[in-house]
Amino acid sequence: MASWNSTSLEIVYQVFGWTAFVSWSISFYPQVILNFRRKSVVGLNFDFVVLNLTKHSSYLIYNAVLYFSSAVQRQYREKYGIGQMIPVAANDVAFSIHAVILTAFTLFQIAIYERGTQKVSKISIGIVCAAWLSAAVCVIIALPNHSWLWLISVFNTIQVVMTVIKYVPQAFMNFRRKSTDGFSIGNILLDLCGGVANYAQMTVQSIDQDSWVNFYGNIGKLLLSLVSVFFDLIFICQHYLLYPGKKAGKCPKLGEESTEPLIKSSDHPESENASKIMELKCRGCHHTLSG
């Protein structure tokens, strides 16, 4: 059984680990609170949430099995060395459980709040179905030979792929709308903090053990941090540099009642001018919608 060589590094490892846990866990709440306050999920990409649920579910399976199963831990040490430490910590398992619950709750908000005309795309549904079907096939393959380490590595691969894919719909949606309105930047800032802390935790363990097996032995955790940081920086650039303070524009709804009086007084020509301008704008919107 591997052990820590430095007590101080072990403490630093725990600090970074739980910093990542707290940052990543809290990062779910700004979006949930924003949805609740607006009573709307317009601006939040549904594909992002659906893919995120598959990602966190597969990551939970990987973390929980590797952390609790002695059989899988034995196979891990047989592959990477008897003296190697297991690369999954308690904070990883705690985070995964919390992430699945909060992502599922966000899906519940999508079901009950105003969502406009947006739907989950058929492409995302197909990706999710393909991921779980592949996992089911791998379970059948792993059963005869008890290849448990290989099996959980499949779930680890699924979560890596989902991590890469899940950010794309939201980033593209922000670009198309030229706005990040409805998508919480607080989520991104906390996610960035968690990714950096997670990477630092892995580095501390590698320094203590004088081995970098911790990185390529848990490539999923490494890629999770790197990919998350990369897309977080993209969202930060979109929010603060490309579309600062912009809200997605929309035309007035057809048939919407105006707050202006139906009859304008001739004593206020400026009111008549304002009414004409509004009428021209609405006609322009109607022409656009008809086109």
PDB file of C-alpha atoms in Angstrom:
ATOM      1  CA  MET A   1       0.000   0.000   0.000  1.00  0.00           C
ATOM      2  CA  ALA A   2       1.460   3.344  -1.066  1.00  0.00           C
ATOM      3  CA  SER A   3       1.779   6.079   1.529  1.00  0.00           C
ATOM      4  CA  TRP A   4       2.697   9.733   1.605  1.00  0.00           C
ATOM      5  CA  ASN A   5       6.360  10.655   1.946  1.00  0.00           C
ATOM      6  CA  SER A   6       5.651  14.182   3.153  1.00  0.00           C
ATOM      7  CA  THR A   7       2.958  15.107   5.644  1.00  0.00           C
ATOM      8  CA  SER A   8       2.982  18.721   4.504  1.00  0.00           C
ATOM      9  CA  LEU A   9       2.420  17.694   0.866  1.00  0.00           C
ATOM     10  CA  GLU A  10      -0.406  15.418   1.970  1.00  0.00           C
ATOM     11  CA  ILE A  11      -2.063  18.382   3.685  1.00  0.00           C
ATOM     12  CA  VAL A  12      -1.581  20.553   0.577  1.00  0.00           C
ATOM     13  CA  TYR A  13      -3.050  17.715  -1.520  1.00  0.00           C
ATOM     14  CA  GLN A  14      -6.153  17.612   0.672  1.00  0.00           C
ATOM     15  CA  VAL A  15      -6.509  21.410   0.569  1.00  0.00           C
ATOM     16  CA  PHE A  16      -6.355  21.501  -3.233  1.00  0.00           C
ATOM     17  CA  GLY A  17      -8.715  18.537  -3.474  1.00  0.00           C
ATOM     18  CA  TRP A  18     -11.398  20.025  -1.306  1.00  0.00           C
ATOM     19  CA  THR A  19     -10.900  23.449  -2.906  1.00  0.00           C
ATOM     20  CA  ALA A  20     -11.709  21.812  -6.248  1.00  0.00           C
ATOM     21  CA  PHE A  21     -14.688  20.058  -4.676  1.00  0.00           C
ATOM     22  CA  VAL A  22     -16.111  23.245  -3.156  1.00  0.00           C
ATOM     23  CA  SER A  23     -15.505  25.319  -6.305  1.00  0.00           C
ATOM     24  CA  TRP A  24     -16.980  22.747  -8.660  1.00  0.00           C
ATOM     25  CA  SER A  25     -19.895  22.012  -6.357  1.00  0.00           C
ATOM     26  CA  ILE A  26     -20.823  25.658  -5.821  1.00  0.00           C
ATOM     27  CA  SER A  27     -20.440  26.293  -9.557  1.00  0.00           C
ATOM     28  CA  PHE A  28     -23.788  24.569 -10.183  1.00  0.00           C
ATOM     29  CA  TYR A  29     -25.735  26.998  -8.011  1.00  0.00           C
ATOM     30  CA  PRO A  30     -25.371  30.329  -9.875  1.00  0.00           C
ATOM     31  CA  GLN A  31     -27.170  28.854 -12.908  1.00  0.00           C
ATOM     32  CA  VAL A  32     -29.846  27.213 -10.744  1.00  0.00           C
ATOM     33  CA  ILE A  33     -30.420  30.491  -8.868  1.00  0.00           C
ATOM     34  CA  LEU A  34     -30.466  32.486 -12.116  1.00  0.00           C
ATOM     35  CA  ASN A  35     -33.076  30.144 -13.585  1.00  0.00           C
ATOM     36  CA  PHE A  36     -35.175  30.447 -10.422  1.00  0.00           C
ATOM     37  CA  ARG A  37     -35.036  34.242 -10.352  1.00  0.00           C
ATOM     38  CA  ARG A  38     -35.895  34.622 -14.035  1.00  0.00           C
ATOM     39  CA  LYS A  39     -38.396  31.735 -14.028  1.00  0.00           C
ATOM     40  CA  SER A  40     -36.868  31.069 -17.415  1.00  0.00           C
ATOM     41  CA  VAL A  41     -34.113  28.921 -18.932  1.00  0.00           C
ATOM     42  CA  VAL A  42     -33.874  30.931 -22.152  1.00  0.00           C
ATOM     43  CA  GLY A  43     -30.159  31.417 -22.852  1.00  0.00           C
ATOM     44  CA  LEU A  44     -29.139  28.102 -21.288  1.00  0.00           C
ATOM     45  CA  ASN A  45     -28.423  25.483 -23.938  1.00  0.00           C
ATOM     46  CA  PHE A  46     -30.371  22.280 -23.268  1.00  0.00           C
ATOM     47  CA  ASP A  47     -27.846  20.094 -25.107  1.00  0.00           C
ATOM     48  CA  PHE A  48     -25.188  21.338 -22.679  1.00  0.00           C
ATOM     49  CA  VAL A  49     -27.241  20.137 -19.698  1.00  0.00           C
ATOM     50  CA  VAL A  50     -28.189  16.753 -21.193  1.00  0.00           C
ATOM     51  CA  LEU A  51     -24.613  15.952 -22.220  1.00  0.00           C
ATOM     52  CA  ASN A  52     -23.419  17.186 -18.828  1.00  0.00           C
ATOM     53  CA  LEU A  53     -25.682  14.708 -17.018  1.00  0.00           C
ATOM     54  CA  THR A  54     -24.239  11.788 -18.998  1.00  0.00           C
ATOM     55  CA  LYS A  55     -20.749  13.097 -18.352  1.00  0.00           C
ATOM     56  CA  HIS A  56     -21.168  13.359 -14.584  1.00  0.00           C
ATOM     57  CA  SER A  57     -23.015  10.024 -14.334  1.00  0.00           C
ATOM     58  CA  SER A  58     -20.202   8.154 -16.081  1.00  0.00           C
ATOM     59  CA  TYR A  59     -17.606  10.031 -14.006  1.00  0.00           C
ATOM     60  CA  LEU A  60     -19.454   9.034 -10.814  1.00  0.00           C
ATOM     61  CA  ILE A  61     -19.318   5.373 -11.832  1.00  0.00           C
ATOM     62  CA  TYR A  62     -15.577   5.625 -12.479  1.00  0.00           C
ATOM     63  CA  ASN A  63     -14.757   7.472  -9.247  1.00  0.00           C
ATOM     64  CA  ALA A  64     -16.972   5.409  -6.948  1.00  0.00           C
ATOM     65  CA  VAL A  65     -15.830   2.026  -8.269  1.00  0.00           C
ATOM     66  CA  LEU A  66     -12.110   2.881  -8.228  1.00  0.00           C
ATOM     67  CA  TYR A  67     -12.368   4.413  -4.747  1.00  0.00           C
ATOM     68  CA  PHE A  68     -14.443   1.699  -3.045  1.00  0.00           C
ATOM     69  CA  SER A  69     -13.652  -1.525  -4.933  1.00  0.00           C
ATOM     70  CA  SER A  70     -10.618  -3.449  -3.637  1.00  0.00           C
ATOM     71  CA  ALA A  71     -10.695  -5.683  -6.728  1.00  0.00           C
ATOM     72  CA  VAL A  72     -10.358  -2.710  -9.072  1.00  0.00           C
ATOM     73  CA  GLN A  73      -7.661  -1.172  -6.897  1.00  0.00           C
ATOM     74  CA  ARG A  74      -5.729  -4.447  -7.072  1.00  0.00           C
ATOM     75  CA  GLN A  75      -5.964  -4.464 -10.874  1.00  0.00           C
ATOM     76  CA  TYR A  76      -4.823  -0.830 -10.944  1.00  0.00           C
ATOM     77  CA  ARG A  77      -1.674  -1.611  -8.942  1.00  0.00           C
ATOM     78  CA  GLU A  78      -0.959  -4.672 -11.035  1.00  0.00           C
ATOM     79  CA  LYS A  79      -0.981  -2.465 -14.116  1.00  0.00           C
ATOM     80  CA  TYR A  80       0.793   0.652 -12.845  1.00  0.00           C
ATOM     81  CA  GLY A  81       2.884  -0.658  -9.950  1.00  0.00           C
ATOM     82  CA  ILE A  82       2.254  -2.042  -6.488  1.00  0.00           C
ATOM     83  CA  GLY A  83       3.548   1.124  -4.831  1.00  0.00           C
ATOM     84  CA  GLN A  84       1.283   3.521  -6.705  1.00  0.00           C
ATOM     85  CA  MET A  85      -1.446   5.471  -4.942  1.00  0.00           C
ATOM     86  CA  ILE A  86      -5.017   5.313  -6.164  1.00  0.00           C
ATOM     87  CA  PRO A  87      -5.599   8.557  -8.134  1.00  0.00           C
ATOM     88  CA  VAL A  88      -9.184   9.044  -6.895  1.00  0.00           C
ATOM     89  CA  ALA A  89      -9.790  10.821  -3.602  1.00  0.00           C
ATOM     90  CA  ALA A  90     -12.879  11.123  -1.410  1.00  0.00           C
ATOM     91  CA  ASN A  91     -13.531  14.628  -2.726  1.00  0.00           C
ATOM     92  CA  ASP A  92     -13.756  13.236  -6.275  1.00  0.00           C
ATOM     93  CA  VAL A  93     -16.545  10.854  -5.252  1.00  0.00           C
ATOM     94  CA  ALA A  94     -18.356  13.544  -3.251  1.00  0.00           C
ATOM     95  CA  PHE A  95     -18.183  15.961  -6.167  1.00  0.00           C
ATOM     96  CA  SER A  96     -19.539  13.404  -8.646  1.00  0.00           C
ATOM     97  CA  ILE A  97     -22.553  12.604  -6.467  1.00  0.00           C
ATOM     98  CA  HIS A  98     -23.330  16.278  -5.978  1.00  0.00           C
ATOM     99  CA  ALA A  99     -22.847  17.024  -9.700  1.00  0.00           C
ATOM    100  CA  VAL A 100     -25.323  14.354 -10.807  1.00  0.00           C
ATOM    101  CA  ILE A 101     -27.973  15.624  -8.374  1.00  0.00           C
ATOM    102  CA  LEU A 102     -27.606  19.304  -9.349  1.00  0.00           C
ATOM    103  CA  THR A 103     -27.491  18.604 -13.088  1.00  0.00           C
ATOM    104  CA  ALA A 104     -30.651  16.519 -12.797  1.00  0.00           C
ATOM    105  CA  PHE A 105     -32.290  19.382 -10.890  1.00  0.00           C
ATOM    106  CA  THR A 106     -31.322  21.797 -13.684  1.00  0.00           C
ATOM    107  CA  LEU A 107     -33.082  19.484 -16.132  1.00  0.00           C
ATOM    108  CA  PHE A 108     -36.140  19.675 -13.879  1.00  0.00           C
ATOM    109  CA  GLN A 109     -35.988  23.475 -14.108  1.00  0.00           C
ATOM    110  CA  ILE A 110     -35.877  23.189 -17.893  1.00  0.00           C
ATOM    111  CA  ALA A 111     -39.070  21.156 -17.739  1.00  0.00           C
ATOM    112  CA  ILE A 112     -41.031  23.641 -15.601  1.00  0.00           C
ATOM    113  CA  TYR A 113     -39.704  27.090 -16.584  1.00  0.00           C
ATOM    114  CA  GLU A 114     -40.162  29.177 -19.712  1.00  0.00           C
ATOM    115  CA  ARG A 115     -37.909  27.805 -22.435  1.00  0.00           C
ATOM    116  CA  GLY A 116     -39.116  29.512 -25.579  1.00  0.00           C
ATOM    117  CA  THR A 117     -38.897  27.355 -28.682  1.00  0.00           C
ATOM    118  CA  GLN A 118     -35.687  25.598 -27.728  1.00  0.00           C
ATOM    119  CA  LYS A 119     -35.557  21.791 -27.581  1.00  0.00           C
ATOM    120  CA  VAL A 120     -32.922  19.145 -27.002  1.00  0.00           C
ATOM    121  CA  SER A 121     -31.395  18.398 -30.405  1.00  0.00           C
ATOM    122  CA  LYS A 122     -31.629  14.983 -32.013  1.00  0.00           C
ATOM    123  CA  ILE A 123     -27.835  14.985 -32.312  1.00  0.00           C
ATOM    124  CA  SER A 124     -27.410  15.241 -28.532  1.00  0.00           C
ATOM    125  CA  ILE A 125     -30.018  12.538 -27.936  1.00  0.00           C
ATOM    126  CA  GLY A 126     -28.165  10.320 -30.401  1.00  0.00           C
ATOM    127  CA  ILE A 127     -24.813  10.966 -28.708  1.00  0.00           C
ATOM    128  CA  VAL A 128     -26.208  10.116 -25.266  1.00  0.00           C
ATOM    129  CA  CYS A 129     -27.879   6.925 -26.530  1.00  0.00           C
ATOM    130  CA  ALA A 130     -24.673   5.859 -28.301  1.00  0.00           C
ATOM    131  CA  ALA A 131     -22.622   6.477 -25.139  1.00  0.00           C
ATOM    132  CA  TRP A 132     -24.821   4.347 -22.871  1.00  0.00           C
ATOM    133  CA  LEU A 133     -25.235   1.639 -25.508  1.00  0.00           C
ATOM    134  CA  SER A 134     -21.446   1.410 -25.837  1.00  0.00           C
ATOM    135  CA  ALA A 135     -21.139   1.200 -22.052  1.00  0.00           C
ATOM    136  CA  ALA A 136     -23.687  -1.641 -21.931  1.00  0.00           C
ATOM    137  CA  VAL A 137     -21.777  -3.584 -24.605  1.00  0.00           C
ATOM    138  CA  CYS A 138     -18.521  -3.096 -22.680  1.00  0.00           C
ATOM    139  CA  VAL A 139     -20.144  -4.439 -19.497  1.00  0.00           C
ATOM    140  CA  ILE A 140     -21.052  -7.642 -21.364  1.00  0.00           C
ATOM    141  CA  ILE A 141     -17.502  -7.933 -22.721  1.00  0.00           C
ATOM    142  CA  ALA A 142     -15.888  -7.354 -19.303  1.00  0.00           C
ATOM    143  CA  LEU A 143     -18.002  -9.865 -17.354  1.00  0.00           C
ATOM    144  CA  PRO A 144     -16.336 -13.167 -18.436  1.00  0.00           C
ATOM    145  CA  ASN A 145     -12.764 -12.034 -17.663  1.00  0.00           C
ATOM    146  CA  HIS A 146     -13.590  -9.687 -14.777  1.00  0.00           C
ATOM    147  CA  SER A 147     -11.826  -6.846 -16.576  1.00  0.00           C
ATOM    148  CA  TRP A 148     -13.124  -4.266 -14.134  1.00  0.00           C
ATOM    149  CA  LEU A 149     -10.295  -1.768 -14.511  1.00  0.00           C
ATOM    150  CA  TRP A 150     -10.753  -1.764 -18.280  1.00  0.00           C
ATOM    151  CA  LEU A 151     -14.503  -1.369 -17.830  1.00  0.00           C
ATOM    152  CA  ILE A 152     -14.305   1.686 -15.597  1.00  0.00           C
ATOM    153  CA  SER A 153     -11.729   3.156 -17.969  1.00  0.00           C
ATOM    154  CA  VAL A 154     -14.489   3.000 -20.586  1.00  0.00           C
ATOM    155  CA  PHE A 155     -16.717   5.139 -18.348  1.00  0.00           C
ATOM    156  CA  ASN A 156     -13.755   7.438 -17.817  1.00  0.00           C
ATOM    157  CA  THR A 157     -13.371   7.762 -21.585  1.00  0.00           C
ATOM    158  CA  ILE A 158     -17.080   8.527 -21.943  1.00  0.00           C
ATOM    159  CA  GLN A 159     -16.852  11.365 -19.444  1.00  0.00           C
ATOM    160  CA  VAL A 160     -13.812  12.797 -21.248  1.00  0.00           C
ATOM    161  CA  VAL A 161     -15.611  12.722 -24.599  1.00  0.00           C
ATOM    162  CA  MET A 162     -18.706  14.303 -23.057  1.00  0.00           C
ATOM    163  CA  THR A 163     -16.556  16.998 -21.451  1.00  0.00           C
ATOM    164  CA  VAL A 164     -15.153  17.919 -24.847  1.00  0.00           C
ATOM    165  CA  ILE A 165     -18.550  17.894 -26.568  1.00  0.00           C
ATOM    166  CA  LYS A 166     -20.836  19.419 -23.933  1.00  0.00           C
ATOM    167  CA  TYR A 167     -19.396  22.952 -24.029  1.00  0.00           C
ATOM    168  CA  VAL A 168     -19.655  23.331 -27.805  1.00  0.00           C
ATOM    169  CA  PRO A 169     -23.471  23.887 -28.044  1.00  0.00           C
ATOM    170  CA  GLN A 170     -23.413  26.602 -25.361  1.00  0.00           C
ATOM    171  CA  ALA A 171     -20.382  28.364 -26.860  1.00  0.00           C
ATOM    172  CA  PHE A 172     -21.970  28.306 -30.325  1.00  0.00           C
ATOM    173  CA  MET A 173     -25.306  29.506 -28.947  1.00  0.00           C
ATOM    174  CA  ASN A 174     -23.600  32.472 -27.251  1.00  0.00           C
ATOM    175  CA  PHE A 175     -21.835  33.286 -30.528  1.00  0.00           C
ATOM    176  CA  ARG A 176     -25.040  33.070 -32.553  1.00  0.00           C
ATOM    177  CA  ARG A 177     -27.009  35.257 -30.103  1.00  0.00           C
ATOM    178  CA  LYS A 178     -24.032  37.595 -29.587  1.00  0.00           C
ATOM    179  CA  SER A 179     -24.933  37.466 -25.903  1.00  0.00           C
ATOM    180  CA  THR A 180     -24.367  35.415 -22.751  1.00  0.00           C
ATOM    181  CA  ASP A 181     -27.649  36.597 -21.213  1.00  0.00           C
ATOM    182  CA  GLY A 182     -29.284  33.685 -19.384  1.00  0.00           C
ATOM    183  CA  PHE A 183     -26.016  31.770 -18.987  1.00  0.00           C
ATOM    184  CA  SER A 184     -24.381  32.313 -15.591  1.00  0.00           C
ATOM    185  CA  ILE A 185     -20.746  33.472 -15.706  1.00  0.00           C
ATOM    186  CA  GLY A 186     -20.473  32.648 -11.990  1.00  0.00           C
ATOM    187  CA  ASN A 187     -20.710  28.992 -12.954  1.00  0.00           C
ATOM    188  CA  ILE A 188     -17.743  29.427 -15.302  1.00  0.00           C
ATOM    189  CA  LEU A 189     -15.525  31.333 -12.860  1.00  0.00           C
ATOM    190  CA  LEU A 190     -16.004  28.701 -10.154  1.00  0.00           C
ATOM    191  CA  ASP A 191     -15.506  25.900 -12.680  1.00  0.00           C
ATOM    192  CA  LEU A 192     -12.195  27.483 -13.707  1.00  0.00           C
ATOM    193  CA  CYS A 193     -11.081  27.669 -10.082  1.00  0.00           C
ATOM    194  CA  GLY A 194     -11.988  24.004  -9.586  1.00  0.00           C
ATOM    195  CA  GLY A 195     -10.119  22.909 -12.709  1.00  0.00           C
ATOM    196  CA  VAL A 196      -6.925  24.687 -11.666  1.00  0.00           C
ATOM    197  CA  ALA A 197      -7.159  23.268  -8.116  1.00  0.00           C
ATOM    198  CA  ASN A 198      -7.772  19.774  -9.472  1.00  0.00           C
ATOM    199  CA  TYR A 199      -4.687  19.977 -11.688  1.00  0.00           C
ATOM    200  CA  ALA A 200      -2.634  21.302  -8.760  1.00  0.00           C
ATOM    201  CA  GLN A 201      -3.806  18.394  -6.582  1.00  0.00           C
ATOM    202  CA  MET A 202      -2.563  15.861  -9.113  1.00  0.00           C
ATOM    203  CA  THR A 203       0.776  17.690  -9.372  1.00  0.00           C
ATOM    204  CA  VAL A 204       1.294  17.637  -5.590  1.00  0.00           C
ATOM    205  CA  GLN A 205       0.676  13.887  -5.457  1.00  0.00           C
ATOM    206  CA  SER A 206       3.123  13.302  -8.313  1.00  0.00           C
ATOM    207  CA  ILE A 207       5.809  15.384  -6.605  1.00  0.00           C
ATOM    208  CA  ASP A 208       5.408  13.455  -3.343  1.00  0.00           C
ATOM    209  CA  GLN A 209       5.569  10.068  -5.054  1.00  0.00           C
ATOM    210  CA  ASP A 210       8.309  11.165  -7.471  1.00  0.00           C
ATOM    211  CA  SER A 211       6.235   9.601 -10.248  1.00  0.00           C
ATOM    212  CA  TRP A 212       3.948  10.937 -12.967  1.00  0.00           C
ATOM    213  CA  VAL A 213       1.887   7.756 -13.148  1.00  0.00           C
ATOM    214  CA  ASN A 214      -0.799   9.759 -11.383  1.00  0.00           C
ATOM    215  CA  PHE A 215      -1.312  11.681 -14.636  1.00  0.00           C
ATOM    216  CA  TYR A 216      -1.333   8.988 -17.300  1.00  0.00           C
ATOM    217  CA  GLY A 217      -2.893   6.489 -14.865  1.00  0.00           C
ATOM    218  CA  ASN A 218      -5.905   8.788 -14.575  1.00  0.00           C
ATOM    219  CA  ILE A 219      -5.913  10.488 -17.960  1.00  0.00           C
ATOM    220  CA  GLY A 220      -9.607  11.250 -17.595  1.00  0.00           C
ATOM    221  CA  LYS A 221      -9.080  13.490 -14.593  1.00  0.00           C
ATOM    222  CA  LEU A 222      -6.220  15.255 -16.351  1.00  0.00           C
ATOM    223  CA  LEU A 223      -8.184  15.899 -19.534  1.00  0.00           C
ATOM    224  CA  LEU A 224     -11.197  16.943 -17.485  1.00  0.00           C
ATOM    225  CA  SER A 225      -9.184  19.769 -15.947  1.00  0.00           C
ATOM    226  CA  LEU A 226      -7.493  20.874 -19.173  1.00  0.00           C
ATOM    227  CA  VAL A 227     -10.642  20.838 -21.328  1.00  0.00           C
ATOM    228  CA  SER A 228     -12.713  22.589 -18.654  1.00  0.00           C
ATOM    229  CA  VAL A 229     -10.114  25.345 -18.270  1.00  0.00           C
ATOM    230  CA  PHE A 230      -9.921  25.795 -22.058  1.00  0.00           C
ATOM    231  CA  PHE A 231     -13.667  26.271 -22.527  1.00  0.00           C
ATOM    232  CA  ASP A 232     -13.992  28.334 -19.350  1.00  0.00           C
ATOM    233  CA  LEU A 233     -11.551  30.820 -20.867  1.00  0.00           C
ATOM    234  CA  ILE A 234     -13.654  30.917 -24.043  1.00  0.00           C
ATOM    235  CA  PHE A 235     -16.823  31.690 -22.047  1.00  0.00           C
ATOM    236  CA  ILE A 236     -15.000  34.352 -20.040  1.00  0.00           C
ATOM    237  CA  CYS A 237     -13.848  36.019 -23.265  1.00  0.00           C
ATOM    238  CA  GLN A 238     -17.392  35.885 -24.637  1.00  0.00           C
ATOM    239  CA  HIS A 239     -18.901  37.398 -21.492  1.00  0.00           C
ATOM    240  CA  TYR A 240     -16.366  40.117 -20.692  1.00  0.00           C
ATOM    241  CA  LEU A 241     -14.703  40.910 -24.033  1.00  0.00           C
ATOM    242  CA  LEU A 242     -16.921  39.967 -26.986  1.00  0.00           C
ATOM    243  CA  TYR A 243     -20.450  40.544 -25.668  1.00  0.00           C
ATOM    244  CA  PRO A 244     -20.149  42.619 -22.472  1.00  0.00           C
ATOM    245  CA  GLY A 245     -23.511  43.720 -21.121  1.00  0.00           C
ATOM    246  CA  LYS A 246     -25.345  42.611 -24.259  1.00  0.00           C
ATOM    247  CA  LYS A 247     -28.752  40.998 -24.113  1.00  0.00           C
ATOM    248  CA  ALA A 248     -30.181  38.946 -26.913  1.00  0.00           C
ATOM    249  CA  GLY A 249     -32.531  41.215 -28.817  1.00  0.00           C
ATOM    250  CA  LYS A 250     -36.021  40.143 -29.766  1.00  0.00           C
ATOM    251  CA  CYS A 251     -38.872  41.722 -31.690  1.00  0.00           C
ATOM    252  CA  PRO A 252     -42.086  42.674 -29.895  1.00  0.00           C
ATOM    253  CA  LYS A 253     -44.545  39.811 -29.927  1.00  0.00           C
ATOM    254  CA  LEU A 254     -47.260  40.134 -32.542  1.00  0.00           C
ATOM    255  CA  GLY A 255     -50.583  40.973 -30.983  1.00  0.00           C
ATOM    256  CA  GLU A 256     -48.917  42.269 -27.817  1.00  0.00           C
ATOM    257  CA  GLU A 257     -50.889  45.130 -26.295  1.00  0.00           C
ATOM    258  CA  SER A 258     -49.202  48.493 -26.302  1.00  0.00           C
ATOM    259  CA  THR A 259     -49.052  50.649 -23.215  1.00  0.00           C
ATOM    260  CA  GLU A 260     -49.485  53.762 -25.396  1.00  0.00           C
ATOM    261  CA  PRO A 261     -52.968  55.347 -25.609  1.00  0.00           C
ATOM    262  CA  LEU A 262     -54.944  54.493 -28.712  1.00  0.00           C
ATOM    263  CA  ILE A 263     -55.676  58.177 -29.506  1.00  0.00           C
ATOM    264  CA  LYS A 264     -52.854  60.717 -29.518  1.00  0.00           C
ATOM    265  CA  SER A 265     -53.446  64.355 -28.769  1.00  0.00           C
ATOM    266  CA  SER A 266     -52.483  66.815 -31.488  1.00  0.00           C
ATOM    267  CA  ASP A 267     -50.941  68.923 -28.737  1.00  0.00           C
ATOM    268  CA  HIS A 268     -48.107  66.398 -28.460  1.00  0.00           C
ATOM    269  CA  PRO A 269     -46.600  65.885 -31.913  1.00  0.00           C
ATOM    270  CA  GLU A 270     -43.587  64.206 -30.374  1.00  0.00           C
ATOM    271  CA  SER A 271     -45.863  61.425 -29.187  1.00  0.00           C
ATOM    272  CA  GLU A 272     -47.141  60.981 -32.739  1.00  0.00           C
ATOM    273  CA  ASN A 273     -43.561  60.769 -34.019  1.00  0.00           C
ATOM    274  CA  ALA A 274     -42.666  58.209 -31.376  1.00  0.00           C
ATOM    275  CA  SER A 275     -45.740  56.179 -32.302  1.00  0.00           C
ATOM    276  CA  LYS A 276     -44.802  56.227 -35.977  1.00  0.00           C
ATOM    277  CA  ILE A 277     -41.253  55.106 -35.185  1.00  0.00           C
ATOM    278  CA  MET A 278     -42.554  52.220 -33.059  1.00  0.00           C
ATOM    279  CA  GLU A 279     -44.960  51.255 -35.847  1.00  0.00           C
ATOM    280  CA  LEU A 280     -42.108  51.155 -38.370  1.00  0.00           C
ATOM    281  CA  LYS A 281     -40.014  48.984 -36.024  1.00  0.00           C
ATOM    282  CA  CYS A 282     -42.840  46.519 -35.547  1.00  0.00           C
ATOM    283  CA  ARG A 283     -43.421  46.372 -39.293  1.00  0.00           C
ATOM    284  CA  GLY A 284     -39.710  45.683 -39.765  1.00  0.00           C
ATOM    285  CA  CYS A 285     -39.849  42.865 -37.191  1.00  0.00           C
ATOM    286  CA  HIS A 286     -42.980  41.461 -38.832  1.00  0.00           C
ATOM    287  CA  HIS A 287     -41.292  41.575 -42.244  1.00  0.00           C
ATOM    288  CA  THR A 288     -38.255  39.746 -40.816  1.00  0.00           C
ATOM    289  CA  LEU A 289     -40.397  37.046 -39.226  1.00  0.00           C
ATOM    290  CA  SER A 290     -42.388  36.608 -42.434  1.00  0.00           C
ATOM    291  CA  GLY A 291     -39.148  36.191 -44.398  1.00  0.00           C
TER     292      GLY A 291
END
